[in-house]
């Protein structure tokens, strides 16, 4: 238990100390008018309070990633917790803060525009394609996972007869597949509506209610772990020493490098966040709120990731049972089993609903962000509903087609696209700091690290070249070194005449 609370403490220390250093290096300007005030359009540029924005930002970025990823990461053992803590503090939260603040400085601009401005037009075009692909994958993945959880809830309620419909279910011959299809359709319809209407009409109003469910889920699962007498680290053996935090315990002996750093994205560092922060940058009323909104929401996601990592490490009697549960029903089964097992049927249902709202609230903003990216690329204004539909309808049609692909394949491509986006975004933040003669290493070091991770993964994994593992590791290191050298030699600091953007 002490290990878990130590990890939470480190996350909080990251917010109260390291984030202040980041803010000091970035140099905020509280007197500068933000896009929320200077570019109000009643649709996407809408001033909101910082507490509401923080909650929306947390719900936007915290999809199934900080739940499914840490559960899968738990297969490696306690080392997963170390990646969540240090990845979140030194990479993920820095990534989110720089993205959000640079968007505020550039009129609420999306990440492709920022990539073009600070790294050049080739980076802009690459990020346009990559970001839209990522958002599409996120939207589809975040339809499948909540639909699966809602199907489990519906099926159990019907079979238990607790809602008096078991007989009706038998007579109608309703199958689990038809229930899944129904929930999938309902979520898609909600996404369409939420993508089209002004951001303060649905997202700004009902997300506080979703936030209450999220709070219940987070506190409920932590309560269950502590007060239900479940030994911490039971899945991998309760006698954990500090050295075990560095041991690879994966039953299939999959390498920690680089797969763990791809598996646990949200909760550590995630490129998806780079597509979401600009949404809230368009609603932030003062630059001094950025640290709380962007860095702080990432720390909140890190705490959620730690809790679910501990569920994976503790709920089942042994690692073999955890593996069986994941194989039987993806991490969604682990979520359902642990919530109902620790909190009882109805308490567990509420906790699962808290998990359900995370991907739903991320999926709708993923499609919204994709619509805005496409609109920005074609310079197609979005105040008119018909013009929003012109982009949204084809986007959702493609999304529905992609949703028919096997979930495991979708998740694999989502993981690579997500971390590759994070890598480029970290280089964008590093470029801004470097060109403005600020201490750029706070972004450059994690950018180099993630370049090595993504390069090694694509060289070795099934979706890549399939090279020998050792060769892929050295190849990833060489790629990271070459990119870092090019960054430091080819990118030039701004001159006094060009002006500093502080």
PDB file of N, CA and C in Angstrom, residues 125-207:
ATOM      1  N   UNK A 125       2.378  18.941 -42.715  1.00  0.00           N
ATOM      2  CA  UNK A 125       1.614  18.017 -43.557  1.00  0.00           C
ATOM      3  C   UNK A 125       1.592  16.615 -42.955  1.00  0.00           C
ATOM      4  N   UNK A 126       2.732  16.194 -42.400  1.00  0.00           N
ATOM      5  CA  UNK A 126       2.800  14.885 -41.751  1.00  0.00           C
ATOM      6  C   UNK A 126       1.834  14.820 -40.575  1.00  0.00           C
ATOM      7  N   UNK A 127       1.812  15.884 -39.758  1.00  0.00           N
ATOM      8  CA  UNK A 127       0.953  15.894 -38.575  1.00  0.00           C
ATOM      9  C   UNK A 127      -0.514  16.000 -38.948  1.00  0.00           C
ATOM     10  N   UNK A 128      -0.828  16.672 -40.045  1.00  0.00           N
ATOM     11  CA  UNK A 128      -2.226  16.716 -40.491  1.00  0.00           C
ATOM     12  C   UNK A 128      -2.754  15.311 -40.741  1.00  0.00           C
ATOM     13  N   UNK A 129      -1.991  14.540 -41.492  1.00  0.00           N
ATOM     14  CA  UNK A 129      -2.408  13.169 -41.815  1.00  0.00           C
ATOM     15  C   UNK A 129      -2.422  12.307 -40.559  1.00  0.00           C
ATOM     16  N   UNK A 130      -1.333  12.374 -39.769  1.00  0.00           N
ATOM     17  CA  UNK A 130      -1.212  11.529 -38.579  1.00  0.00           C
ATOM     18  C   UNK A 130      -2.279  11.856 -37.546  1.00  0.00           C
ATOM     19  N   UNK A 131      -2.525  13.156 -37.313  1.00  0.00           N
ATOM     20  CA  UNK A 131      -3.501  13.553 -36.291  1.00  0.00           C
ATOM     21  C   UNK A 131      -4.913  13.138 -36.679  1.00  0.00           C
ATOM     22  N   UNK A 132      -5.289  13.307 -37.943  1.00  0.00           N
ATOM     23  CA  UNK A 132      -6.632  12.897 -38.379  1.00  0.00           C
ATOM     24  C   UNK A 132      -6.781  11.383 -38.283  1.00  0.00           C
ATOM     25  N   UNK A 133      -5.734  10.643 -38.684  1.00  0.00           N
ATOM     26  CA  UNK A 133      -5.759   9.186 -38.547  1.00  0.00           C
ATOM     27  C   UNK A 133      -5.917   8.780 -37.085  1.00  0.00           C
ATOM     28  N   UNK A 134      -5.142   9.418 -36.213  1.00  0.00           N
ATOM     29  CA  UNK A 134      -5.220   9.108 -34.778  1.00  0.00           C
ATOM     30  C   UNK A 134      -6.605   9.398 -34.222  1.00  0.00           C
ATOM     31  N   UNK A 135      -7.157  10.561 -34.553  1.00  0.00           N
ATOM     32  CA  UNK A 135      -8.472  10.939 -34.037  1.00  0.00           C
ATOM     33  C   UNK A 135      -9.558   9.985 -34.518  1.00  0.00           C
ATOM     34  N   UNK A 136      -9.439   9.557 -35.756  1.00  0.00           N
ATOM     35  CA  UNK A 136     -10.400   8.588 -36.290  1.00  0.00           C
ATOM     36  C   UNK A 136     -10.300   7.268 -35.532  1.00  0.00           C
ATOM     37  N   UNK A 137      -9.070   6.803 -35.292  1.00  0.00           N
ATOM     38  CA  UNK A 137      -8.866   5.563 -34.547  1.00  0.00           C
ATOM     39  C   UNK A 137      -9.368   5.700 -33.113  1.00  0.00           C
ATOM     40  N   UNK A 138      -9.092   6.847 -32.499  1.00  0.00           N
ATOM     41  CA  UNK A 138      -9.559   7.090 -31.133  1.00  0.00           C
ATOM     42  C   UNK A 138     -11.081   7.048 -31.076  1.00  0.00           C
ATOM     43  N   UNK A 139     -11.718   7.759 -32.014  1.00  0.00           N
ATOM     44  CA  UNK A 139     -13.176   7.784 -32.023  1.00  0.00           C
ATOM     45  C   UNK A 139     -13.776   6.404 -32.161  1.00  0.00           C
ATOM     46  N   UNK A 140     -13.187   5.582 -33.037  1.00  0.00           N
ATOM     47  CA  UNK A 140     -13.711   4.229 -33.252  1.00  0.00           C
ATOM     48  C   UNK A 140     -13.439   3.333 -32.054  1.00  0.00           C
ATOM     49  N   UNK A 141     -12.200   3.367 -31.544  1.00  0.00           N
ATOM     50  CA  UNK A 141     -11.845   2.559 -30.371  1.00  0.00           C
ATOM     51  C   UNK A 141     -12.712   2.941 -29.181  1.00  0.00           C
ATOM     52  N   UNK A 142     -13.009   4.239 -29.054  1.00  0.00           N
ATOM     53  CA  UNK A 142     -13.794   4.713 -27.918  1.00  0.00           C
ATOM     54  C   UNK A 142     -15.296   4.606 -28.159  1.00  0.00           C
ATOM     55  N   UNK A 143     -15.677   3.961 -29.259  1.00  0.00           N
ATOM     56  CA  UNK A 143     -17.042   3.477 -29.423  1.00  0.00           C
ATOM     57  C   UNK A 143     -17.109   2.027 -28.951  1.00  0.00           C
ATOM     58  N   UNK A 144     -16.129   1.233 -29.373  1.00  0.00           N
ATOM     59  CA  UNK A 144     -16.143  -0.205 -29.112  1.00  0.00           C
ATOM     60  C   UNK A 144     -16.038  -0.529 -27.625  1.00  0.00           C
ATOM     61  N   UNK A 145     -15.138   0.146 -26.901  1.00  0.00           N
ATOM     62  CA  UNK A 145     -14.915  -0.220 -25.496  1.00  0.00           C
ATOM     63  C   UNK A 145     -16.092   0.128 -24.590  1.00  0.00           C
ATOM     64  N   UNK A 146     -16.696   1.331 -24.668  1.00  0.00           N
ATOM     65  CA  UNK A 146     -17.865   1.584 -23.821  1.00  0.00           C
ATOM     66  C   UNK A 146     -19.066   0.752 -24.226  1.00  0.00           C
ATOM     67  N   UNK A 147     -19.214   0.485 -25.538  1.00  0.00           N
ATOM     68  CA  UNK A 147     -20.328  -0.357 -25.989  1.00  0.00           C
ATOM     69  C   UNK A 147     -20.211  -1.755 -25.401  1.00  0.00           C
ATOM     70  N   UNK A 148     -18.992  -2.274 -25.311  1.00  0.00           N
ATOM     71  CA  UNK A 148     -18.760  -3.597 -24.722  1.00  0.00           C
ATOM     72  C   UNK A 148     -19.122  -3.615 -23.242  1.00  0.00           C
ATOM     73  N   UNK A 149     -18.724  -2.586 -22.508  1.00  0.00           N
ATOM     74  CA  UNK A 149     -19.025  -2.517 -21.068  1.00  0.00           C
ATOM     75  C   UNK A 149     -20.529  -2.365 -20.838  1.00  0.00           C
ATOM     76  N   UNK A 150     -21.180  -1.507 -21.627  1.00  0.00           N
ATOM     77  CA  UNK A 150     -22.624  -1.323 -21.484  1.00  0.00           C
ATOM     78  C   UNK A 150     -23.388  -2.594 -21.839  1.00  0.00           C
ATOM     79  N   UNK A 151     -22.868  -3.350 -22.791  1.00  0.00           N
ATOM     80  CA  UNK A 151     -23.492  -4.629 -23.144  1.00  0.00           C
ATOM     81  C   UNK A 151     -23.416  -5.610 -21.981  1.00  0.00           C
ATOM     82  N   UNK A 152     -22.255  -5.637 -21.301  1.00  0.00           N
ATOM     83  CA  UNK A 152     -22.112  -6.515 -20.132  1.00  0.00           C
ATOM     84  C   UNK A 152     -23.110  -6.147 -19.044  1.00  0.00           C
ATOM     85  N   UNK A 153     -23.255  -4.839 -18.797  1.00  0.00           N
ATOM     86  CA  UNK A 153     -24.205  -4.387 -17.772  1.00  0.00           C
ATOM     87  C   UNK A 153     -25.629  -4.781 -18.150  1.00  0.00           C
ATOM     88  N   UNK A 154     -26.016  -4.486 -19.402  1.00  0.00           N
ATOM     89  CA  UNK A 154     -27.375  -4.777 -19.868  1.00  0.00           C
ATOM     90  C   UNK A 154     -27.678  -6.265 -19.793  1.00  0.00           C
ATOM     91  N   UNK A 155     -26.747  -7.082 -20.244  1.00  0.00           N
ATOM     92  CA  UNK A 155     -26.948  -8.532 -20.240  1.00  0.00           C
ATOM     93  C   UNK A 155     -27.114  -9.061 -18.826  1.00  0.00           C
ATOM     94  N   UNK A 156     -26.278  -8.588 -17.900  1.00  0.00           N
ATOM     95  CA  UNK A 156     -26.366  -9.065 -16.515  1.00  0.00           C
ATOM     96  C   UNK A 156     -27.670  -8.628 -15.858  1.00  0.00           C
ATOM     97  N   UNK A 157     -28.108  -7.397 -16.150  1.00  0.00           N
ATOM     98  CA  UNK A 157     -29.372  -6.929 -15.584  1.00  0.00           C
ATOM     99  C   UNK A 157     -30.542  -7.762 -16.094  1.00  0.00           C
ATOM    100  N   UNK A 158     -30.518  -8.071 -17.378  1.00  0.00           N
ATOM    101  CA  UNK A 158     -31.599  -8.856 -17.958  1.00  0.00           C
ATOM    102  C   UNK A 158     -31.600 -10.293 -17.413  1.00  0.00           C
ATOM    103  N   UNK A 159     -30.427 -10.884 -17.314  1.00  0.00           N
ATOM    104  CA  UNK A 159     -30.339 -12.259 -16.847  1.00  0.00           C
ATOM    105  C   UNK A 159     -30.651 -12.396 -15.365  1.00  0.00           C
ATOM    106  N   UNK A 160     -30.329 -11.336 -14.589  1.00  0.00           N
ATOM    107  CA  UNK A 160     -30.605 -11.402 -13.151  1.00  0.00           C
ATOM    108  C   UNK A 160     -32.076 -11.194 -12.846  1.00  0.00           C
ATOM    109  N   UNK A 161     -32.791 -10.574 -13.788  1.00  0.00           N
ATOM    110  CA  UNK A 161     -34.206 -10.292 -13.569  1.00  0.00           C
ATOM    111  C   UNK A 161     -34.424  -9.120 -12.636  1.00  0.00           C
ATOM    112  N   UNK A 162     -33.315  -8.418 -12.309  1.00  0.00           N
ATOM    113  CA  UNK A 162     -33.447  -7.330 -11.344  1.00  0.00           C
ATOM    114  C   UNK A 162     -34.238  -6.164 -11.896  1.00  0.00           C
ATOM    115  N   UNK A 163     -34.385  -6.115 -13.220  1.00  0.00           N
ATOM    116  CA  UNK A 163     -35.211  -5.055 -13.791  1.00  0.00           C
ATOM    117  C   UNK A 163     -36.485  -5.628 -14.396  1.00  0.00           C
ATOM    118  N   UNK A 164     -36.760  -6.912 -14.108  1.00  0.00           N
ATOM    119  CA  UNK A 164     -38.008  -7.528 -14.513  1.00  0.00           C
ATOM    120  C   UNK A 164     -38.155  -7.777 -15.995  1.00  0.00           C
ATOM    121  N   UNK A 165     -37.040  -7.978 -16.691  1.00  0.00           N
ATOM    122  CA  UNK A 165     -37.138  -8.158 -18.133  1.00  0.00           C
ATOM    123  C   UNK A 165     -36.531  -9.475 -18.606  1.00  0.00           C
ATOM    124  N   UNK A 166     -36.179 -10.351 -17.688  1.00  0.00           N
ATOM    125  CA  UNK A 166     -35.543 -11.609 -18.089  1.00  0.00           C
ATOM    126  C   UNK A 166     -36.449 -12.417 -19.008  1.00  0.00           C
ATOM    127  N   UNK A 167     -37.734 -12.499 -18.647  1.00  0.00           N
ATOM    128  CA  UNK A 167     -38.676 -13.271 -19.460  1.00  0.00           C
ATOM    129  C   UNK A 167     -38.837 -12.648 -20.840  1.00  0.00           C
ATOM    130  N   UNK A 168     -38.894 -11.317 -20.854  1.00  0.00           N
ATOM    131  CA  UNK A 168     -39.025 -10.627 -22.136  1.00  0.00           C
ATOM    132  C   UNK A 168     -37.811 -10.912 -23.005  1.00  0.00           C
ATOM    133  N   UNK A 169     -36.657 -10.955 -22.364  1.00  0.00           N
ATOM    134  CA  UNK A 169     -35.431 -11.235 -23.094  1.00  0.00           C
ATOM    135  C   UNK A 169     -35.480 -12.625 -23.723  1.00  0.00           C
ATOM    136  N   UNK A 170     -35.977 -13.606 -22.972  1.00  0.00           N
ATOM    137  CA  UNK A 170     -36.052 -14.965 -23.492  1.00  0.00           C
ATOM    138  C   UNK A 170     -37.018 -15.052 -24.671  1.00  0.00           C
ATOM    139  N   UNK A 171     -38.175 -14.405 -24.519  1.00  0.00           N
ATOM    140  CA  UNK A 171     -39.179 -14.474 -25.570  1.00  0.00           C
ATOM    141  C   UNK A 171     -38.700 -13.786 -26.839  1.00  0.00           C
ATOM    142  N   UNK A 172     -38.052 -12.668 -26.686  1.00  0.00           N
ATOM    143  CA  UNK A 172     -37.606 -11.900 -27.854  1.00  0.00           C
ATOM    144  C   UNK A 172     -36.362 -12.503 -28.485  1.00  0.00           C
ATOM    145  N   UNK A 173     -35.676 -13.338 -27.704  1.00  0.00           N
ATOM    146  CA  UNK A 173     -34.462 -13.964 -28.227  1.00  0.00           C
ATOM    147  C   UNK A 173     -33.359 -12.964 -28.491  1.00  0.00           C
ATOM    148  N   UNK A 174     -33.336 -11.907 -27.674  1.00  0.00           N
ATOM    149  CA  UNK A 174     -32.319 -10.870 -27.852  1.00  0.00           C
ATOM    150  C   UNK A 174     -30.940 -11.450 -27.574  1.00  0.00           C
ATOM    151  N   UNK A 175     -30.026 -11.232 -28.460  1.00  0.00           N
ATOM    152  CA  UNK A 175     -28.675 -11.757 -28.313  1.00  0.00           C
ATOM    153  C   UNK A 175     -27.745 -10.663 -27.814  1.00  0.00           C
ATOM    154  N   UNK A 176     -26.618 -11.114 -27.280  1.00  0.00           N
ATOM    155  CA  UNK A 176     -25.617 -10.158 -26.823  1.00  0.00           C
ATOM    156  C   UNK A 176     -25.101  -9.319 -27.988  1.00  0.00           C
ATOM    157  N   UNK A 177     -25.015  -9.954 -29.168  1.00  0.00           N
ATOM    158  CA  UNK A 177     -24.552  -9.233 -30.340  1.00  0.00           C
ATOM    159  C   UNK A 177     -25.479  -8.100 -30.736  1.00  0.00           C
ATOM    160  N   UNK A 178     -26.787  -8.331 -30.628  1.00  0.00           N
ATOM    161  CA  UNK A 178     -27.739  -7.278 -30.987  1.00  0.00           C
ATOM    162  C   UNK A 178     -27.705  -6.139 -29.977  1.00  0.00           C
ATOM    163  N   UNK A 179     -27.489  -6.487 -28.702  1.00  0.00           N
ATOM    164  CA  UNK A 179     -27.380  -5.448 -27.669  1.00  0.00           C
ATOM    165  C   UNK A 179     -26.144  -4.600 -27.926  1.00  0.00           C
ATOM    166  N   UNK A 180     -25.035  -5.269 -28.278  1.00  0.00           N
ATOM    167  CA  UNK A 180     -23.799  -4.543 -28.589  1.00  0.00           C
ATOM    168  C   UNK A 180     -24.012  -3.600 -29.770  1.00  0.00           C
ATOM    169  N   UNK A 181     -24.695  -4.079 -30.789  1.00  0.00           N
ATOM    170  CA  UNK A 181     -24.963  -3.249 -31.966  1.00  0.00           C
ATOM    171  C   UNK A 181     -25.816  -2.034 -31.600  1.00  0.00           C
ATOM    172  N   UNK A 182     -26.802  -2.253 -30.719  1.00  0.00           N
ATOM    173  CA  UNK A 182     -27.671  -1.152 -30.295  1.00  0.00           C
ATOM    174  C   UNK A 182     -26.877  -0.089 -29.556  1.00  0.00           C
ATOM    175  N   UNK A 183     -26.035  -0.517 -28.601  1.00  0.00           N
ATOM    176  CA  UNK A 183     -25.244   0.457 -27.839  1.00  0.00           C
ATOM    177  C   UNK A 183     -24.250   1.180 -28.748  1.00  0.00           C
ATOM    178  N   UNK A 184     -23.682   0.456 -29.689  1.00  0.00           N
ATOM    179  CA  UNK A 184     -22.757   1.080 -30.639  1.00  0.00           C
ATOM    180  C   UNK A 184     -23.463   2.176 -31.434  1.00  0.00           C
ATOM    181  N   UNK A 185     -24.673   1.894 -31.883  1.00  0.00           N
ATOM    182  CA  UNK A 185     -25.444   2.880 -32.648  1.00  0.00           C
ATOM    183  C   UNK A 185     -25.786   4.091 -31.791  1.00  0.00           C
ATOM    184  N   UNK A 186     -26.183   3.848 -30.541  1.00  0.00           N
ATOM    185  CA  UNK A 186     -26.544   4.953 -29.642  1.00  0.00           C
ATOM    186  C   UNK A 186     -25.344   5.865 -29.399  1.00  0.00           C
ATOM    187  N   UNK A 187     -24.176   5.263 -29.178  1.00  0.00           N
ATOM    188  CA  UNK A 187     -22.973   6.067 -28.921  1.00  0.00           C
ATOM    189  C   UNK A 187     -22.596   6.869 -30.165  1.00  0.00           C
ATOM    190  N   UNK A 188     -22.713   6.257 -31.350  1.00  0.00           N
ATOM    191  CA  UNK A 188     -22.413   6.984 -32.586  1.00  0.00           C
ATOM    192  C   UNK A 188     -23.358   8.170 -32.764  1.00  0.00           C
ATOM    193  N   UNK A 189     -24.633   7.989 -32.468  1.00  0.00           N
ATOM    194  CA  UNK A 189     -25.599   9.084 -32.592  1.00  0.00           C
ATOM    195  C   UNK A 189     -25.231  10.223 -31.640  1.00  0.00           C
ATOM    196  N   UNK A 190     -24.862   9.855 -30.401  1.00  0.00           N
ATOM    197  CA  UNK A 190     -24.445  10.887 -29.444  1.00  0.00           C
ATOM    198  C   UNK A 190     -23.219  11.636 -29.964  1.00  0.00           C
ATOM    199  N   UNK A 191     -22.246  10.896 -30.530  1.00  0.00           N
ATOM    200  CA  UNK A 191     -21.043  11.523 -31.053  1.00  0.00           C
ATOM    201  C   UNK A 191     -21.381  12.542 -32.144  1.00  0.00           C
ATOM    202  N   UNK A 192     -22.295  12.165 -33.016  1.00  0.00           N
ATOM    203  CA  UNK A 192     -22.679  13.069 -34.110  1.00  0.00           C
ATOM    204  C   UNK A 192     -23.254  14.368 -33.551  1.00  0.00           C
ATOM    205  N   UNK A 193     -24.152  14.229 -32.576  1.00  0.00           N
ATOM    206  CA  UNK A 193     -24.778  15.420 -31.981  1.00  0.00           C
ATOM    207  C   UNK A 193     -23.737  16.276 -31.269  1.00  0.00           C
ATOM    208  N   UNK A 194     -22.893  15.627 -30.426  1.00  0.00           N
ATOM    209  CA  UNK A 194     -21.906  16.372 -29.635  1.00  0.00           C
ATOM    210  C   UNK A 194     -20.856  17.031 -30.517  1.00  0.00           C
ATOM    211  N   UNK A 195     -20.579  16.445 -31.675  1.00  0.00           N
ATOM    212  CA  UNK A 195     -19.581  17.001 -32.584  1.00  0.00           C
ATOM    213  C   UNK A 195     -20.082  18.261 -33.275  1.00  0.00           C
ATOM    214  N   UNK A 196     -21.387  18.349 -33.470  1.00  0.00           N
ATOM    215  CA  UNK A 196     -21.951  19.437 -34.266  1.00  0.00           C
ATOM    216  C   UNK A 196     -22.388  20.652 -33.457  1.00  0.00           C
ATOM    217  N   UNK A 197     -22.887  20.417 -32.234  1.00  0.00           N
ATOM    218  CA  UNK A 197     -23.464  21.536 -31.478  1.00  0.00           C
ATOM    219  C   UNK A 197     -22.361  22.352 -30.807  1.00  0.00           C
ATOM    220  N   UNK A 198     -22.631  23.608 -30.429  1.00  0.00           N
ATOM    221  CA  UNK A 198     -21.647  24.427 -29.726  1.00  0.00           C
ATOM    222  C   UNK A 198     -21.109  23.715 -28.495  1.00  0.00           C
ATOM    223  N   UNK A 199     -19.831  23.940 -28.186  1.00  0.00           N
ATOM    224  CA  UNK A 199     -19.133  23.185 -27.159  1.00  0.00           C
ATOM    225  C   UNK A 199     -19.739  23.363 -25.769  1.00  0.00           C
ATOM    226  N   UNK A 200     -20.389  24.505 -25.517  1.00  0.00           N
ATOM    227  CA  UNK A 200     -20.949  24.738 -24.185  1.00  0.00           C
ATOM    228  C   UNK A 200     -22.368  24.192 -24.031  1.00  0.00           C
ATOM    229  N   UNK A 201     -22.983  23.666 -25.093  1.00  0.00           N
ATOM    230  CA  UNK A 201     -24.366  23.200 -25.025  1.00  0.00           C
ATOM    231  C   UNK A 201     -24.482  21.792 -24.447  1.00  0.00           C
ATOM    232  N   UNK A 202     -23.583  20.904 -24.840  1.00  0.00           N
ATOM    233  CA  UNK A 202     -23.592  19.541 -24.295  1.00  0.00           C
ATOM    234  C   UNK A 202     -22.362  19.324 -23.419  1.00  0.00           C
ATOM    235  N   UNK A 203     -21.175  19.499 -24.009  1.00  0.00           N
ATOM    236  CA  UNK A 203     -19.940  19.229 -23.276  1.00  0.00           C
ATOM    237  C   UNK A 203     -19.834  20.098 -22.031  1.00  0.00           C
ATOM    238  N   UNK A 204     -20.160  21.370 -22.152  1.00  0.00           N
ATOM    239  CA  UNK A 204     -20.030  22.275 -21.019  1.00  0.00           C
ATOM    240  C   UNK A 204     -21.088  22.077 -19.951  1.00  0.00           C
ATOM    241  N   UNK A 205     -22.197  21.398 -20.274  1.00  0.00           N
ATOM    242  CA  UNK A 205     -23.302  21.267 -19.320  1.00  0.00           C
ATOM    243  C   UNK A 205     -23.381  19.904 -18.650  1.00  0.00           C
ATOM    244  N   UNK A 206     -23.229  18.828 -19.441  1.00  0.00           N
ATOM    245  CA  UNK A 206     -23.421  17.507 -18.828  1.00  0.00           C
ATOM    246  C   UNK A 206     -22.118  16.891 -18.338  1.00  0.00           C
ATOM    247  N   UNK A 207     -20.967  17.440 -18.737  1.00  0.00           N
ATOM    248  CA  UNK A 207     -19.712  16.853 -18.277  1.00  0.00           C
ATOM    249  C   UNK A 207     -19.524  16.946 -16.760  1.00  0.00           C
TER     250      UNK A 207
END
